Amino acid sequence: MGWTLHVLLLGLLLPGLQAFKPLLGNSITHREITEMAILRKTIEVCRALAIAEGRDFPLPTGGRLSASIVQRACSPNNGSLWSAVKFKDSIITIYLSNADVDVIYLLSDRHHFRGEEFTGSRALITDGMASIKATVQQGNFISARFTLGKICHTLQDFYSNSNWIELENEHPNTNLIRPDGGIGYIAGEINKDNDGADHGHLHRAAAAMAVEATMELLEDIRGAAGESNFLQLMGIITHSSVLCFVIDTTGSMSDDIEAAKRVSFSIIDNKKGTQDEPSSYILVPFNDPGVGPLTRTRNSDIFKQRINALSATGGGDEPEMSLSGLLLALTSAPAFSEIFVFTDASAKDVHLKSTVIALIESTKSVVTFLLTNPLLARRRRDTNGFRKSRLYQELAEASGGQAIVVTKDMLPQATDIIVDSSTTGLVTVLQVVRNPGGTDYFSFTVDASMRNITTYLTGSSLTFSFTSPSGVSQSSSASDGPLGTVKVVGNLHTIRLDTQTGLWEIRVTSTQPYTLKVTGRSSIDFVYNIVEDLEGSGNDFTLKEGRLQAGGNGTLLLSVVGGDSLTVTEVSLVDVSGLRVENSTLKPLGEGDYVVFVEKVPDESFVILLKGVDGMHQSPQNSFQRQSNTQLKASSLTLTALTNGTMEPGVQFTVPFTVRSNGMAGHYTIRTRDDRGFITSAPSSLLLDSGRSAQGSVQLKAPGSTPSGTDVTLTIEAESPSGGDSNYAVLRITVLNQVTDFSRPVCQVVSVSSNCSMNCSESWWELSASLTDGNGTGIRRVSFRLGDGTLDTTTSLGEGGVNITIATYNASCCSPYVELVAVDAVGNVGTCFHSIPSPAPSPTSSATALRVLLLLISTVLLAGLQA
């Protein structure tokens, strides 16, 4: 019996060890508490940003919040094409990490505020907050989300397992998120986990307090991170996806580099200030043997400078380090990124193929290769070169991308696909791979929410025809016909279709392998995660590492976003050829969430196909379908890995892992890789008996100079003796220097002057404040909230050698409130609030009104949660 199964059985035998579990009645879970707190805090931040920018921000109506409602409210002009899929995915990542605590740390008292471990429990929270603040400062949001979920669980358990509620406290214990105060005299082992617990009559009061405490923790992180970084941590996207280029810079790539410059500059210049402006930019050059340096920035001018500085030099032999460059991009880009690889050479580092595929599956990123002329020539005369070029096709197919083969002079025309991907709300409706080719018929549904329907056919010797829902047809011989326009560049056929709602049909004939992909723009999309059902309740889950079990059953947590009346009617696992389908059963959880139970996981690679309706009745007009980009695989291997805490620079760090095989006995190959070169030792193989498990460990050590907040991506892979089966675990580990500064900056108002009248445009007020950090790490940033004025700061040396920051804030008297926020180098946050009498009512001037409104929303939403 494996370690994970032992823990799960123990959880069934000892349910009192856990907290906020849906064992009886309609109890409130950690999942619901966490999501509710994130939704409320996120919309509060979005509204504060709107106030600071002088924009209206109508609060959502209807009582309950959802990821779609919050994303729409936070998006410019409440755009209908903004997808909440990344926001929802971030929420899911956080609450699945929250749930993991009940499995991984089931018997740890300090992870659950039990016994005499309250001080240790508080340390877990405050250390975790320090880690989150450091990683967010470095722009490493993925590992921060996992840490956030874990510490939220411990924080929430305090209100379930202590007597804080019994003592009739009306507010959270703020000192739980601050290491420099006392927790108080609190008793433990008082169970309010669910309605049927010993103190179950207080379960809902405990859950309500846990929501408020989680919001308080999020508020502190918000103060340290700043508004923009906080929203990125939560996954709120107010621009399109990142623009990510991986570019070969060897001697023959001059034309390709120029094409990459032209398309990136065009996207930056034409989309700046629009909703399609990229949210950030990533550039990874590679040569031989060098890879990098990585550029990751939100500043388009910096990206322009870095890509403009690229030149084609070096090389010599034909294969290049293309997979190393792609690997660096996959570990640096956010989930769901579109990554474009420019090269004219095959891969020298083919040994990285399995790691690249593992990261593609883990991040759900789409990789498209733009392959130019020299590769074509090698393919025709060199069998080995053809095999290597096929690698790019396999990786593109695994991710849902394209392998576009063109001559160098045709490359500028092929870059339209990059422009297409740099738009908001890009969704996939259908995608299949045919190998070998033949004559095939496909159908897909276009719903009323979709725009810009585009079909990509990648392959040679292709003919095709489309038939619209109204029965009109157009063949590939017509470049501009009644249904749309057809453009052919190299092996890429792009068909831009007129938008007609209903069922479309495609007929494709080819003697060669090909891929078909249909995309569009829509707010309706979905996100999935492979999970394990905790205790068989169907209500609470933990994230399952790696791949589904081959030949067995499986569980998915699926969330559909983009509307308030969406209903999923069918979820299928479809063989990538589109020929074989495994159906599933659904259990709705509410708010667009579903548990998907699959009776038999396909043996071959598969994708997830979702169908549903937008509204009360199913009809061609309101039916929709969506498909996952990423190909998934099953495995008879199970690989679990555990990270405990953060790495400290210069100190050895151990990651234990377990491999279990349901297949053959023998020596299983182990591959371990990290993106920082921190691994010092790891096994190359493990000996397994059939049906048994074996343990190993990876040792890592970060150099003493490693910046605090550095993110390390560790991939552990296990492969069967035959090489035909493999599984993996991808872990994000944070490097954190020891934090010794726990004092918050001090803010004192020095003076206030004003000249107010009923005329907002002619009245003003000014505040001057002194901000110090004593002997701490020093003030890193000063900002303001609630008002829409201007802020200037100057720093000077005061008595005792202490730096003093003078903040001067100016605003109209009709914006009479301001809150100054000072953050020191390790993320401690100090604030001061000031107001003047308002000469006239203003919808954006009342902090009190804001807080009252948010309190009312919280009350209504919690009432809805409890209903």
CSV table of N, CA and C in Angstrom, one decimal, residues 88 97 127 194 263 314 392 470 522 574 642 664 699 756 810:
chain,number,residue,atom,x,y,z
A,88,LYS,N,-9.7,32.0,-12.9
A,88,LYS,CA,-10.3,30.8,-12.3
A,88,LYS,C,-9.2,29.7,-12.0
A,97,SER,N,-4.0,23.6,-3.5
A,97,SER,CA,-2.9,23.6,-2.6
A,97,SER,C,-3.3,23.6,-1.2
A,127,ASP,N,6.0,32.9,7.8
A,127,ASP,CA,7.1,32.5,6.9
A,127,ASP,C,6.6,32.4,5.5
A,194,ASN,N,-17.6,21.1,10.8
A,194,ASN,CA,-18.8,20.9,10.0
A,194,ASN,C,-20.0,21.0,10.9
A,263,VAL,N,7.2,41.6,-36.6
A,263,VAL,CA,5.9,41.2,-36.0
A,263,VAL,C,5.7,41.7,-34.6
A,314,GLY,N,27.7,33.1,-35.0
A,314,GLY,CA,28.1,31.8,-34.4
A,314,GLY,C,27.4,30.6,-35.1
A,392,TYR,N,9.8,18.6,-33.7
A,392,TYR,CA,9.1,19.8,-33.6
A,392,TYR,C,7.6,19.6,-33.8
A,470,SER,N,-26.1,27.1,-42.6
A,470,SER,CA,-27.2,27.4,-43.6
A,470,SER,C,-27.1,26.6,-44.8
A,522,SER,N,-13.9,34.4,-27.6
A,522,SER,CA,-15.1,34.3,-26.8
A,522,SER,C,-14.7,34.4,-25.3
A,574,VAL,N,-11.2,12.6,-25.8
A,574,VAL,CA,-11.2,12.2,-27.2
A,574,VAL,C,-9.8,11.9,-27.6
A,642,LEU,N,7.6,15.6,-2.7
A,642,LEU,CA,7.2,16.5,-1.6
A,642,LEU,C,8.2,17.6,-1.4
A,664,MET,N,5.8,-3.6,-15.2
A,664,MET,CA,6.9,-4.6,-15.1
A,664,MET,C,7.8,-4.2,-14.0
A,699,GLN,N,18.8,16.3,-4.2
A,699,GLN,CA,19.5,17.3,-3.4
A,699,GLN,C,19.7,18.6,-4.3
A,756,CYS,N,-10.6,74.8,0.0
A,756,CYS,CA,-11.7,74.0,-0.5
A,756,CYS,C,-12.9,74.9,-0.8
A,810,ASN,N,-1.4,65.5,-3.1
A,810,ASN,CA,-2.2,66.6,-3.5
A,810,ASN,C,-3.5,66.0,-4.2
